N, C-alpha and C. Protein backbone atom coordinates (compact mmCIF):
# COMPACT_ATOMS: atom_id res chain seq x y z
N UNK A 1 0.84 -1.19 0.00
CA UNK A 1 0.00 0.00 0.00
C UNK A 1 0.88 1.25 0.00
N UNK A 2 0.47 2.43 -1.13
CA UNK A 2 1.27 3.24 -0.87
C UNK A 2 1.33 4.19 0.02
N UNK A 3 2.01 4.97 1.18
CA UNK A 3 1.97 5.73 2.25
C UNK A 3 2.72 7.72 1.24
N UNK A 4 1.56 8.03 1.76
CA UNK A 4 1.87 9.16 1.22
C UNK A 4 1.50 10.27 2.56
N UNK A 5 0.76 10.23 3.03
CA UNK A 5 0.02 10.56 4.21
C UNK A 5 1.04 10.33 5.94
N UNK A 6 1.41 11.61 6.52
CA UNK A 6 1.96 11.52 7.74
C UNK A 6 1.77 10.33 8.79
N UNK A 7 2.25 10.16 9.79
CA UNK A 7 1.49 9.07 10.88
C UNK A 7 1.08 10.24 12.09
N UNK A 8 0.44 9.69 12.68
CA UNK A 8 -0.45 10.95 13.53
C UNK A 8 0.31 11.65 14.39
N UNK A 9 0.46 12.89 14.41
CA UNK A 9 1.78 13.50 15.47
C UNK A 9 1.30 13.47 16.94
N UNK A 10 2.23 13.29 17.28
CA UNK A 10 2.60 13.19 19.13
C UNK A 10 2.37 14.67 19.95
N UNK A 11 1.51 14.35 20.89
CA UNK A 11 1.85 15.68 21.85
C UNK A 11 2.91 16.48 21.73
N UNK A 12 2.87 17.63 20.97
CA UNK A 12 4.15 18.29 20.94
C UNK A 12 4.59 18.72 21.57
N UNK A 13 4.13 19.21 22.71
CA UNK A 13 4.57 19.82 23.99
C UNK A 13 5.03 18.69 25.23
N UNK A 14 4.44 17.33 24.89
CA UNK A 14 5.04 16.43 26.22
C UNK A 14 5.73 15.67 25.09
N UNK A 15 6.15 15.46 24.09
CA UNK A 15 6.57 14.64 23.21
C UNK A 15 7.97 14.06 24.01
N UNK A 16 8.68 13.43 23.88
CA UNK A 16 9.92 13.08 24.77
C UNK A 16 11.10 13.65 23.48
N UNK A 17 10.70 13.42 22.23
CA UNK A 17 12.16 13.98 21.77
C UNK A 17 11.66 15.63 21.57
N UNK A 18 12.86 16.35 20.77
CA UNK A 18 12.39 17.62 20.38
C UNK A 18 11.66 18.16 19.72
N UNK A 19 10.38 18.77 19.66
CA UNK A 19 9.45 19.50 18.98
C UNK A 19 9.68 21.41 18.29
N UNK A 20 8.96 21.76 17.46
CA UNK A 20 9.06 23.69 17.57
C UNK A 20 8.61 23.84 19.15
N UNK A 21 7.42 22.92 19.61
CA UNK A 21 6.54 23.44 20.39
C UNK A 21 7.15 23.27 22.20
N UNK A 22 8.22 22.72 21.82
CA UNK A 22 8.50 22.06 23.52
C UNK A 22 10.21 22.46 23.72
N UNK A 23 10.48 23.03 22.67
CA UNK A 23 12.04 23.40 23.17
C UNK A 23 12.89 24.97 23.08
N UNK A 24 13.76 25.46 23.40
CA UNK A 24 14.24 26.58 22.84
C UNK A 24 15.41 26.65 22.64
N UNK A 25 16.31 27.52 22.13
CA UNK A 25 17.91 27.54 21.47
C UNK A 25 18.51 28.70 22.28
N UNK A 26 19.48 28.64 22.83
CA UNK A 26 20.21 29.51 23.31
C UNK A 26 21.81 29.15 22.59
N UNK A 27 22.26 30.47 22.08
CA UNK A 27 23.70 30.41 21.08
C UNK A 27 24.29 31.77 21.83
N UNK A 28 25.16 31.14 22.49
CA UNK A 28 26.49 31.78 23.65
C UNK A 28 27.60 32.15 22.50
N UNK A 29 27.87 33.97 22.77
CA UNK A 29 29.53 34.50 22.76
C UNK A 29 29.88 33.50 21.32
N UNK A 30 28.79 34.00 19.90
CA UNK A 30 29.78 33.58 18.76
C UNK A 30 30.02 35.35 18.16
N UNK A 31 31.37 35.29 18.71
CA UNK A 31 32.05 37.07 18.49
C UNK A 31 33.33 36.56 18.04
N UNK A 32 33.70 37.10 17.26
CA UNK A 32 35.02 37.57 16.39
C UNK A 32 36.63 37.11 17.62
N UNK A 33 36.17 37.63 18.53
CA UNK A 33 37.38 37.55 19.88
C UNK A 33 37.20 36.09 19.97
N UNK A 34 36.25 35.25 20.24
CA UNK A 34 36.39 33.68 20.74
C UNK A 34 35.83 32.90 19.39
N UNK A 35 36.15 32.97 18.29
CA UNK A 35 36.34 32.61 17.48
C UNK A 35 38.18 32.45 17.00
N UNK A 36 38.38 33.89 17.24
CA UNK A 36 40.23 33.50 16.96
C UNK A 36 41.10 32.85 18.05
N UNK A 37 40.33 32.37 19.05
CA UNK A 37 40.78 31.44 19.95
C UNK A 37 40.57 30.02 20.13
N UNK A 38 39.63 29.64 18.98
CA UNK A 38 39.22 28.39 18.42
C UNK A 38 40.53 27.35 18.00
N UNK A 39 40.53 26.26 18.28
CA UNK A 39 41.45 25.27 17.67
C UNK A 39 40.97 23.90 17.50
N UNK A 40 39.80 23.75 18.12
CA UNK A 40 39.52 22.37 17.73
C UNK A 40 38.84 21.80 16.53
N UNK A 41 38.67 22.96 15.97
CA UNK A 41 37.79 22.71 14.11
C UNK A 41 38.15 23.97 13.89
N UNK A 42 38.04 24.59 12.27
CA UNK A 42 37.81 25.76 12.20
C UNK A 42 36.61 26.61 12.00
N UNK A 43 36.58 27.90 11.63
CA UNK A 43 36.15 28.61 11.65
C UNK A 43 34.46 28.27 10.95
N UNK A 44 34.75 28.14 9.91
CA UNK A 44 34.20 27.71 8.14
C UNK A 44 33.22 26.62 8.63
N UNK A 45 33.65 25.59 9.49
CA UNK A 45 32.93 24.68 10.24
C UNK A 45 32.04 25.10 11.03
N UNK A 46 32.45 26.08 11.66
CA UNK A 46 31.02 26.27 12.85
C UNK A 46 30.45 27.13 12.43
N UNK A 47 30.36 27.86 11.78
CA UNK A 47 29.90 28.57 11.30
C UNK A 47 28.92 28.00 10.35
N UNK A 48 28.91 26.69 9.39
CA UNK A 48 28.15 25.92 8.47
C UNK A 48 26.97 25.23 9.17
N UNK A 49 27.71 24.94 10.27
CA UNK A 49 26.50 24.33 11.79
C UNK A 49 25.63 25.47 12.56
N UNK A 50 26.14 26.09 13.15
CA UNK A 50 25.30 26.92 13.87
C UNK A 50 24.63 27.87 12.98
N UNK A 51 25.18 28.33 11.59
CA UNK A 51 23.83 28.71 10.66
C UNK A 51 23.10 28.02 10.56
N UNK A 52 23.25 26.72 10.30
CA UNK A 52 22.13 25.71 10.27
C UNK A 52 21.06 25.46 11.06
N UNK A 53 21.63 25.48 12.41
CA UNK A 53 20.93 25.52 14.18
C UNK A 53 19.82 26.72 13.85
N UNK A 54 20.48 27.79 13.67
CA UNK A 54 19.48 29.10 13.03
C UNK A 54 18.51 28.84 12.29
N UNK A 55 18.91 28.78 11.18
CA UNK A 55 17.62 28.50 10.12
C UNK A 55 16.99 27.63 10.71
N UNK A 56 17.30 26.50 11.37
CA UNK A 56 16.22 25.27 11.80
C UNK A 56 15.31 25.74 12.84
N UNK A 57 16.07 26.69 13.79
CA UNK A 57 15.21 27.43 14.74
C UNK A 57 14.35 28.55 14.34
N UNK A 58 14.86 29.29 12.86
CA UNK A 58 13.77 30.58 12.38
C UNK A 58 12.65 29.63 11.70
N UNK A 59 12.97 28.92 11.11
CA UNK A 59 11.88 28.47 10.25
C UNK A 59 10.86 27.46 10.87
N UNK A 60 11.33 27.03 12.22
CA UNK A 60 10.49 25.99 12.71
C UNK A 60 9.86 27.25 13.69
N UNK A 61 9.80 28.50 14.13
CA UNK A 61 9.49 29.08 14.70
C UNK A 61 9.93 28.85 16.26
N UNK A 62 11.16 28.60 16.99
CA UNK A 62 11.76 27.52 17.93
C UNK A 62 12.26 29.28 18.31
N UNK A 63 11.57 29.62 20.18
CA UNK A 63 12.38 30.82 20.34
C UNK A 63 13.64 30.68 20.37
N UNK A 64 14.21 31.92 20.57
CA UNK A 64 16.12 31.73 20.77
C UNK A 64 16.88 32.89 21.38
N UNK A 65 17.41 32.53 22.45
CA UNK A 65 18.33 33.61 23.26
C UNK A 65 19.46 33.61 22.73
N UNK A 66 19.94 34.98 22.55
CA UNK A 66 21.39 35.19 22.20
C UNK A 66 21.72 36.04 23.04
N UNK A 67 23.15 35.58 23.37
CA UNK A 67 23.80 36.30 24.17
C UNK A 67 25.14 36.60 23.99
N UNK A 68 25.84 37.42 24.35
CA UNK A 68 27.33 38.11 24.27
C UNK A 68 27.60 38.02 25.79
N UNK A 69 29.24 38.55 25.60
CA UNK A 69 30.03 38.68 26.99
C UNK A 69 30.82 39.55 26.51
N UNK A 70 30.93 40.56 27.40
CA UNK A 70 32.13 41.99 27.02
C UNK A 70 31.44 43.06 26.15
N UNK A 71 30.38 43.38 25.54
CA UNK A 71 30.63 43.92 24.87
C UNK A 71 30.09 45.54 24.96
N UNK A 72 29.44 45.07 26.58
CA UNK A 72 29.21 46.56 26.97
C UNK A 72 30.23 47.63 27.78
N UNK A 73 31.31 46.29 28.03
CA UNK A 73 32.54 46.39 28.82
C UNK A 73 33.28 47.12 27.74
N UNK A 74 33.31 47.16 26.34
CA UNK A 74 34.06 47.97 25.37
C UNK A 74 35.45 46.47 25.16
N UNK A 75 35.36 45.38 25.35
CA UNK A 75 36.04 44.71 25.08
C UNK A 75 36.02 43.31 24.15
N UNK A 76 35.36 43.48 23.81
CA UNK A 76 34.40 42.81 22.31
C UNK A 76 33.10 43.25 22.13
N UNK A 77 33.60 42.74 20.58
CA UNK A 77 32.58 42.93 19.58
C UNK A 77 31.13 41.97 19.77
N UNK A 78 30.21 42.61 19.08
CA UNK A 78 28.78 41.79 19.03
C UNK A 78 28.82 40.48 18.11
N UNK A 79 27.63 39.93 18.01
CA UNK A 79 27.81 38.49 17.62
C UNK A 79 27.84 38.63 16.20
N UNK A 80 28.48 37.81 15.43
CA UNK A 80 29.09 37.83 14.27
C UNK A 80 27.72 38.02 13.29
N UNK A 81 28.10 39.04 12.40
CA UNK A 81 26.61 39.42 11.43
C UNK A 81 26.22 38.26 10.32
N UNK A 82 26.80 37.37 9.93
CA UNK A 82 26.34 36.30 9.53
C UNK A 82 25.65 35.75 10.04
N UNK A 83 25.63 35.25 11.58
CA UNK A 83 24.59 34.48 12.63
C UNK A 83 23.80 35.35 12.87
N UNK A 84 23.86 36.62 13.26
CA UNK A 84 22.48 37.87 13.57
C UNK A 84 21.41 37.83 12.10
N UNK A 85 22.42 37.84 10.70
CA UNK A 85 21.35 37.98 9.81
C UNK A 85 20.49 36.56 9.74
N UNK A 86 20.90 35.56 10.20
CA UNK A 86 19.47 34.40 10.15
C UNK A 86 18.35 34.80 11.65
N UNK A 87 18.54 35.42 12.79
CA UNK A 87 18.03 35.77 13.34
C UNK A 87 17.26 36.93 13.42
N UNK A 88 16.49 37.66 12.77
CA UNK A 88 16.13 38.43 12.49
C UNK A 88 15.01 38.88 13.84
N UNK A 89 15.21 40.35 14.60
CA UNK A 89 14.60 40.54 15.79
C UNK A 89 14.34 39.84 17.04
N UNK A 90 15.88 38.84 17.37
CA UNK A 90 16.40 38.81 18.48
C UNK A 90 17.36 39.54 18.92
N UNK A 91 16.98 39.78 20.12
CA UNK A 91 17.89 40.83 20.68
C UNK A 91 19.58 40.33 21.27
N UNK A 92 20.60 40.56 21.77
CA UNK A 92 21.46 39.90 21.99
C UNK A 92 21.06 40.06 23.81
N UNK A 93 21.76 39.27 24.54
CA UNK A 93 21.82 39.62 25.86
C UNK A 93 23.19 39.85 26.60
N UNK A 94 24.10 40.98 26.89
CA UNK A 94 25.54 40.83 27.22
C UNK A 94 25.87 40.42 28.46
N UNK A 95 26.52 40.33 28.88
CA UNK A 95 26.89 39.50 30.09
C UNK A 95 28.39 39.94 30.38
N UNK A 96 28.78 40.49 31.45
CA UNK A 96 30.01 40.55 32.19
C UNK A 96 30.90 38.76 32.47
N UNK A 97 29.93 38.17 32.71
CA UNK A 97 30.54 37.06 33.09
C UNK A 97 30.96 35.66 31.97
N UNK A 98 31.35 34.46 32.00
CA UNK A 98 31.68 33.90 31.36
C UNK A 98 30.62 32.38 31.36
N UNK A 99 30.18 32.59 32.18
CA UNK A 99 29.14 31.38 32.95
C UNK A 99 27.53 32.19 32.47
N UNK A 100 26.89 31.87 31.46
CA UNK A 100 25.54 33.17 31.40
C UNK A 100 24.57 32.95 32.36
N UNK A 101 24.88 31.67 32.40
CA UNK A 101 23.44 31.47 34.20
C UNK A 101 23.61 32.05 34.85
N UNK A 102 25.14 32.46 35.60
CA UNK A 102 25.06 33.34 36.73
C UNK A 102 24.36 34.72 36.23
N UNK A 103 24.25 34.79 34.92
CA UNK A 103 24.00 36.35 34.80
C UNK A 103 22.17 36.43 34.53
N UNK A 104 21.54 37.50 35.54
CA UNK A 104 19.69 37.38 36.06
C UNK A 104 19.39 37.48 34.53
N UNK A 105 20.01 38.23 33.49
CA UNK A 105 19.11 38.51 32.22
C UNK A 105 18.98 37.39 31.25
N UNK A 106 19.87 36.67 30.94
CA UNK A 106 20.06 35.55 30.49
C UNK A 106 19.09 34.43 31.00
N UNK A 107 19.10 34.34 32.30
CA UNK A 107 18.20 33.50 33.38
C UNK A 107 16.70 33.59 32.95
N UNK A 108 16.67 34.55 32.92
CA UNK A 108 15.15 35.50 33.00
C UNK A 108 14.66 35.40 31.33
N UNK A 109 16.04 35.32 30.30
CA UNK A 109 15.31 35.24 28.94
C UNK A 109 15.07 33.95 28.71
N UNK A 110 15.91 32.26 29.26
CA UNK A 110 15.51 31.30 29.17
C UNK A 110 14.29 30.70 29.49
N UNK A 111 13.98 31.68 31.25
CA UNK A 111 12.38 31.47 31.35
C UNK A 111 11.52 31.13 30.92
N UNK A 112 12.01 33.00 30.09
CA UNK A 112 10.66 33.44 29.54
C UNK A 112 10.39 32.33 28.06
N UNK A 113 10.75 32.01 28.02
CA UNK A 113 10.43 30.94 26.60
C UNK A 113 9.76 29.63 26.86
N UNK A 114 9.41 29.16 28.31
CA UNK A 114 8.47 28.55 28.67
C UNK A 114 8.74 26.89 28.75
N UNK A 115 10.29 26.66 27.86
CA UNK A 115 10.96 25.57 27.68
C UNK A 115 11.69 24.99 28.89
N UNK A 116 11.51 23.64 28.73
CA UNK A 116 12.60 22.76 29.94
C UNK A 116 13.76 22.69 28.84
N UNK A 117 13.24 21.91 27.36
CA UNK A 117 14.45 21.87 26.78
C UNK A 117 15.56 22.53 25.74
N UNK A 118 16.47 22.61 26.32
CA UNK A 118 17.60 23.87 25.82
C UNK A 118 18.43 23.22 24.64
N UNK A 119 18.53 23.46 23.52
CA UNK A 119 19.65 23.52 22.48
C UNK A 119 20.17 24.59 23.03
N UNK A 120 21.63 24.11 22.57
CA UNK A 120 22.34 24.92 23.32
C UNK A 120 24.05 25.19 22.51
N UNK A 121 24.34 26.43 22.08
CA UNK A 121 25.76 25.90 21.75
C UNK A 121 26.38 27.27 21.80
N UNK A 122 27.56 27.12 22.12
CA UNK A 122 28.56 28.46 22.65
C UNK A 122 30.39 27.96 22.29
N UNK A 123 30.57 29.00 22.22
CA UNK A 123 32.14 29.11 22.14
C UNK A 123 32.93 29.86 23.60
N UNK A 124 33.41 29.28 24.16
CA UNK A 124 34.00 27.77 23.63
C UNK A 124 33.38 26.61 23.99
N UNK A 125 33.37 25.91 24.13
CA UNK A 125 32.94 24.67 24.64
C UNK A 125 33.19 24.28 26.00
N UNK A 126 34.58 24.34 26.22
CA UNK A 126 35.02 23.98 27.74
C UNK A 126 34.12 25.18 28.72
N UNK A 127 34.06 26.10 28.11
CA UNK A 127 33.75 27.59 29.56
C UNK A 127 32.13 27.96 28.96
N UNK A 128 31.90 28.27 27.81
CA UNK A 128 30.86 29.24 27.66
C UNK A 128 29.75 28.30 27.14
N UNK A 129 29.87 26.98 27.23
CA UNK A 129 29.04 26.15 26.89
C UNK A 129 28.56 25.14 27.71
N UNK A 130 29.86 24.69 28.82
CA UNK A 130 29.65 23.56 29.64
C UNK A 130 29.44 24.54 31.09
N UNK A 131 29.51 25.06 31.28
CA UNK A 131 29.24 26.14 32.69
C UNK A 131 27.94 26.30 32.55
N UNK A 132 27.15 26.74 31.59
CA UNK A 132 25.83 27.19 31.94
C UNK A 132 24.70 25.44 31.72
N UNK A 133 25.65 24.57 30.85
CA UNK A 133 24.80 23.57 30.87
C UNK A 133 24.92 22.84 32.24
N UNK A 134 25.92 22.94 32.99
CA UNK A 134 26.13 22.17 34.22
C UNK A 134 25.10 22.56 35.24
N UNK A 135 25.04 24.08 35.45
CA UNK A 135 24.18 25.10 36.23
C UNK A 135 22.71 24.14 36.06
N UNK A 136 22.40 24.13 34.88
CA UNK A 136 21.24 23.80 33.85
C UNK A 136 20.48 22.83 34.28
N UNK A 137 21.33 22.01 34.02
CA UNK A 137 21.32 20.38 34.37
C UNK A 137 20.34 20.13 35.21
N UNK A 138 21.94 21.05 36.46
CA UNK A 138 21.29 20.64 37.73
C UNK A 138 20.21 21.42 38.43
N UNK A 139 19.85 22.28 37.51
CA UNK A 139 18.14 22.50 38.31
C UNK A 139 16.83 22.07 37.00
N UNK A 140 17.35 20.83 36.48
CA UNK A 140 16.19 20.01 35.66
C UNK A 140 15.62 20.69 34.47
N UNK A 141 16.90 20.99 34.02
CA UNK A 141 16.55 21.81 32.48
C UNK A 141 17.22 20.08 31.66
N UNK A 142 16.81 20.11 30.17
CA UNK A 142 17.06 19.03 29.42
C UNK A 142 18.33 20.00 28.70
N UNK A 143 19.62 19.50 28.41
CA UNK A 143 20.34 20.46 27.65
C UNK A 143 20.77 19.56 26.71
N UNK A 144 20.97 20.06 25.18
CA UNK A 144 21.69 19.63 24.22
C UNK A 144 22.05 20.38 23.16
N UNK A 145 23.93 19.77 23.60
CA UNK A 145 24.18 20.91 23.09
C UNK A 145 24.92 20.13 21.50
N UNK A 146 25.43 21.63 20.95
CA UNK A 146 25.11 21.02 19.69
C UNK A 146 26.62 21.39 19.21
N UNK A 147 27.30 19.72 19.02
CA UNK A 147 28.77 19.09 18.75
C UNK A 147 29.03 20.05 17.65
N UNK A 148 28.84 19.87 16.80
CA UNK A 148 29.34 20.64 15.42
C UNK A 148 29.49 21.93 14.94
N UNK A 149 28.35 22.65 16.19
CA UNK A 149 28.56 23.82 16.04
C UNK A 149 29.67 24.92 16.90
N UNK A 150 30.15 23.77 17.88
CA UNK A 150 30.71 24.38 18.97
C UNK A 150 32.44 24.12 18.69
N UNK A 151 33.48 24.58 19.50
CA UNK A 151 34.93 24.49 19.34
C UNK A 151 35.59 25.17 20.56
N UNK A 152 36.45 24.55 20.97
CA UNK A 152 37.44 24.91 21.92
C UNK A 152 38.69 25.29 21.41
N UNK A 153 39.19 25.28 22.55
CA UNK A 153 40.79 26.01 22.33
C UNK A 153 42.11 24.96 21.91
N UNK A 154 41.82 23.61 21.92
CA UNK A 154 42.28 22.51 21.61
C UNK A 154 41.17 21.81 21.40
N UNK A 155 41.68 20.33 20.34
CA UNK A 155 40.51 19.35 20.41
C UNK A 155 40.83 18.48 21.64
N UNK A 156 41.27 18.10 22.82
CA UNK A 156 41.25 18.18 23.88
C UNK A 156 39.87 18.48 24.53
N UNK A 157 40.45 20.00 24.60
CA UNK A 157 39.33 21.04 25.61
C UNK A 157 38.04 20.45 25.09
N UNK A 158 38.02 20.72 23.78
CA UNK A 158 36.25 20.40 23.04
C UNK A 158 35.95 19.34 23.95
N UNK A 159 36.75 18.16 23.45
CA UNK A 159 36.32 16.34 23.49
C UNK A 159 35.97 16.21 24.80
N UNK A 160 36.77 16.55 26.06
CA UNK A 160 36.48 16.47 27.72
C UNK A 160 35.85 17.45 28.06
N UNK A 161 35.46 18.82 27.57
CA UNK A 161 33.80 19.43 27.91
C UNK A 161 33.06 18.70 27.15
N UNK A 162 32.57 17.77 26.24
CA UNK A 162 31.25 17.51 25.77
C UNK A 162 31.30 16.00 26.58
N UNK A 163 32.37 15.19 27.08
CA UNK A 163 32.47 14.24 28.17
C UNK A 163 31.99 15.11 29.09
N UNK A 164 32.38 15.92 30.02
CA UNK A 164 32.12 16.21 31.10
C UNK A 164 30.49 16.33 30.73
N UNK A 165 29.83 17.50 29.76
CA UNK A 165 28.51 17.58 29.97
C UNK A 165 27.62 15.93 29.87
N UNK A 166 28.00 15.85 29.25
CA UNK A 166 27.44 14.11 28.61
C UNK A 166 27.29 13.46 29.80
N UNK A 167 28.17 13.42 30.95
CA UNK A 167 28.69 12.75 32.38
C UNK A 167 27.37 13.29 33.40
N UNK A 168 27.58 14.81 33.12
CA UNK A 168 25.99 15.38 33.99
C UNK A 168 24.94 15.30 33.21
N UNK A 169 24.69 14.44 32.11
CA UNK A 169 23.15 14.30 31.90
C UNK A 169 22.60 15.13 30.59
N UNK A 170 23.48 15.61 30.12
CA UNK A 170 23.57 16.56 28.90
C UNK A 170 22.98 14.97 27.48
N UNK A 171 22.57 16.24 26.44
CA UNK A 171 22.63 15.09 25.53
C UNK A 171 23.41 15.82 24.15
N UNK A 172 24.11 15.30 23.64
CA UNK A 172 24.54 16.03 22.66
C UNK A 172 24.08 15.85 21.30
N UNK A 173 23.85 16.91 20.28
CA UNK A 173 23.04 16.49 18.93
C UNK A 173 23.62 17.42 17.59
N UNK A 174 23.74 17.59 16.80
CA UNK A 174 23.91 18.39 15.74
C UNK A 174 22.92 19.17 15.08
N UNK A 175 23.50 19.67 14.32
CA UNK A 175 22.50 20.81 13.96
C UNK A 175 20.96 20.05 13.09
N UNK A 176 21.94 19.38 11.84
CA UNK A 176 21.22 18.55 10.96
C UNK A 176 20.32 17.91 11.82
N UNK A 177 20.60 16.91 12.72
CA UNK A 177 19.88 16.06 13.76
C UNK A 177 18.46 16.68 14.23
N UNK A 178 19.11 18.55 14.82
CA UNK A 178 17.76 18.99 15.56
C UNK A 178 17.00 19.08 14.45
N UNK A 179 17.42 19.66 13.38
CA UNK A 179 16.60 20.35 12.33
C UNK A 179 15.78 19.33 11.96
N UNK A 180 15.94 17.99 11.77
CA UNK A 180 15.08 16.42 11.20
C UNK A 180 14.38 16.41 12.33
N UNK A 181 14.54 16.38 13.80
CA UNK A 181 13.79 15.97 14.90
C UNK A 181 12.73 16.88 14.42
N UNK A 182 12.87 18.21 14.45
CA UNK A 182 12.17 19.49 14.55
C UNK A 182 10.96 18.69 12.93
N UNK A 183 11.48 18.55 12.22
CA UNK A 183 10.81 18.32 10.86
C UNK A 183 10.02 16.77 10.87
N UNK A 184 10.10 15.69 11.21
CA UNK A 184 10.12 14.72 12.04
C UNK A 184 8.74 13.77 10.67
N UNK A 185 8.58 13.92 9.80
CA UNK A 185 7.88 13.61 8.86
C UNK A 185 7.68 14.09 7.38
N UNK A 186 8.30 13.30 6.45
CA UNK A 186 8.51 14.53 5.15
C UNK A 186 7.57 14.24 4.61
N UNK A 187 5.65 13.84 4.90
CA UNK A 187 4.82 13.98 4.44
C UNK A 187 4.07 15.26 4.89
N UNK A 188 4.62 16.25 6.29
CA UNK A 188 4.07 17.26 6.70
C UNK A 188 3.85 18.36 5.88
N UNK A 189 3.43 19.17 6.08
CA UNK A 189 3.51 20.08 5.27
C UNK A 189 4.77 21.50 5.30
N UNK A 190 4.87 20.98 6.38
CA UNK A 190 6.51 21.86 6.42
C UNK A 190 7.90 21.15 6.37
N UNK A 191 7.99 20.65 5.64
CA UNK A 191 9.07 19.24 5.52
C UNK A 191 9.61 20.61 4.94
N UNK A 192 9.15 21.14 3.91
CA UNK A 192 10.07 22.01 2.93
C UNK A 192 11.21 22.60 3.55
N UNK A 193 11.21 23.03 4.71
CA UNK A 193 11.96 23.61 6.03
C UNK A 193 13.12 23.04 5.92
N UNK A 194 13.01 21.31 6.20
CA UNK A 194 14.38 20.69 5.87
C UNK A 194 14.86 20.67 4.92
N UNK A 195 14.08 20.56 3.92
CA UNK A 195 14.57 20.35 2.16
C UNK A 195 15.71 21.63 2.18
N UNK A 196 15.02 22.77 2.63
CA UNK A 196 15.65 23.92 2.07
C UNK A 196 16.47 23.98 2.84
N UNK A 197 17.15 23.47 4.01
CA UNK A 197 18.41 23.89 5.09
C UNK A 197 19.41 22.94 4.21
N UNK A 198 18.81 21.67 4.35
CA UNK A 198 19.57 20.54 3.64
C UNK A 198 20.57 21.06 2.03
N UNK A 199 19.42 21.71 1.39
CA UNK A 199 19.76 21.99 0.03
C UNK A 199 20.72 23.42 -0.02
N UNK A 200 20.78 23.89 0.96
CA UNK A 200 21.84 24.63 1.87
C UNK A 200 23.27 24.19 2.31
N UNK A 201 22.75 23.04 2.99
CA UNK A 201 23.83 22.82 4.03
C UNK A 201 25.15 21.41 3.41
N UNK A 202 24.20 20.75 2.37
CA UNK A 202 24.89 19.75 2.12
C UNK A 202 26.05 20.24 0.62
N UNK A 203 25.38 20.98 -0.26
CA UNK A 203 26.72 21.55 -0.89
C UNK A 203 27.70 22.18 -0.45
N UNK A 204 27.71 23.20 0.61
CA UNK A 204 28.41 24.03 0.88
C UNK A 204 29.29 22.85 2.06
N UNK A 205 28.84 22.07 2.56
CA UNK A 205 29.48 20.79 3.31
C UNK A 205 30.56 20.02 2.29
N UNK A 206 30.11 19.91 1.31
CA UNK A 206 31.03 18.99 0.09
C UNK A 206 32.36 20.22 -0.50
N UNK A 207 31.87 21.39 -0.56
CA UNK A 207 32.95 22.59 -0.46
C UNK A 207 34.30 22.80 0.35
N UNK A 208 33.68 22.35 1.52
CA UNK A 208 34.42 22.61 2.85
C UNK A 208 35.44 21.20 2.83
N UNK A 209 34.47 20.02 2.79
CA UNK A 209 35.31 19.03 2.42
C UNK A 209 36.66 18.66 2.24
N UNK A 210 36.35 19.35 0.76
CA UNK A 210 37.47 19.04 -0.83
C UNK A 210 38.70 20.50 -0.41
N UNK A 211 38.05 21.16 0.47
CA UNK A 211 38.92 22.19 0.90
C UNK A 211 39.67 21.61 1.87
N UNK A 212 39.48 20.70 2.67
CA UNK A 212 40.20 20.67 3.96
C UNK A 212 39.71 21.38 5.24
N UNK A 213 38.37 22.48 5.00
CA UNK A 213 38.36 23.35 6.14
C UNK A 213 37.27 22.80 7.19
């Protein structure tokens, strides 16, 4: 028999994996300063992922906190205008500190989005990614954060922060991954969502490739 027709969708809001309707994205300190301190992938790489994380979060309608560190301090720059232009009328949130949980505005914007579960990805990995997921964790937030988009200061640092989070209960996922969870049937009517990240993400992936980057 031929199946052309969806299978019946799941509570989206108690669903157990990720939904638009049951999760939110928070993308930590991607600025120009902790980017040239990157060593465990380059640049070209996270940047191919966490655009991706974006589009999967604008187009599935998935809220999203952004946040900075320093930059009201006059000691970095704002978040890189490639990642701001897929976000269109989110605000950034700055932060003195390096940990964004400790900081009330950050706290207060995860809230407000009504989500337990956090995508999550920051530079670096060891400090601005695994600090606020640890915080996270442990007051019964779901965190996952997202491997491909993230980089440390060695591949080291990366590999034993995404152990360490993994160790407290973290789950780790990729961009592609959320974006299919999020899309979760290509008889829906918004499958197109993936088509078009995919038809995005997978040439410019075969680019990077044959480059080495």
């Amino acid at each position: 028999m031929s199946k052309t027709q969806p299978e019946s969708i799941r509570d989206p809001e108690s669903d157990r994996l990720l939904t638009p309707q049951n999760c939110a994205v928070a993308i930590i300190d991607y600025q120009p300063e902790q980017y040239r301190t990157v060593q465990s992938t380059t640049k070209e790489r996270i940047d191919l992922n966490v655009i991706a994380l974006c589009k999967a979060a604008t187009k599935y309608e998935v809220p999203v906190v952004l946040s900075t560190v320093g930059v009201d301090l006059g000691v970095n720059t704002g978040t890189a205008e490639e990642i701001r232009k897929e976000l269109p009328g989110v605000e950034e949130v700055d932060r003195t500190g390096v940990n964004s949980w400790e900081d009330p505005d950050f706290r207060a914007a995860v809230r407000a989005t009504g989500r337990r579960k956090i995508v999550m990805a920051g530079l670096w990995t060891e400090v601005c990614l695994a600090f606020p997921t640890l915080d996270m964790l442990a007051e019964g937030f779901e965190v996952y954060p997202v491997a491909g988009a993230v980089g440390g200061i060695s591949p080291d640092s990366h590999r034993w922060a995404l152990e360490r989070m993994t160790a407290a209960g973290a789950s780790p996922i990729t961009a592609i991954s959320f974006a299919s969870e999020l899309m979760r049937n290509w008889a829906r009517p918004d499958s197109d969502n993936l088509r078009e990240i995919m038809n995005w993400y997978f040439p410019l992936k075969v680019e990077l490739d044959k480059a080495g980057k």
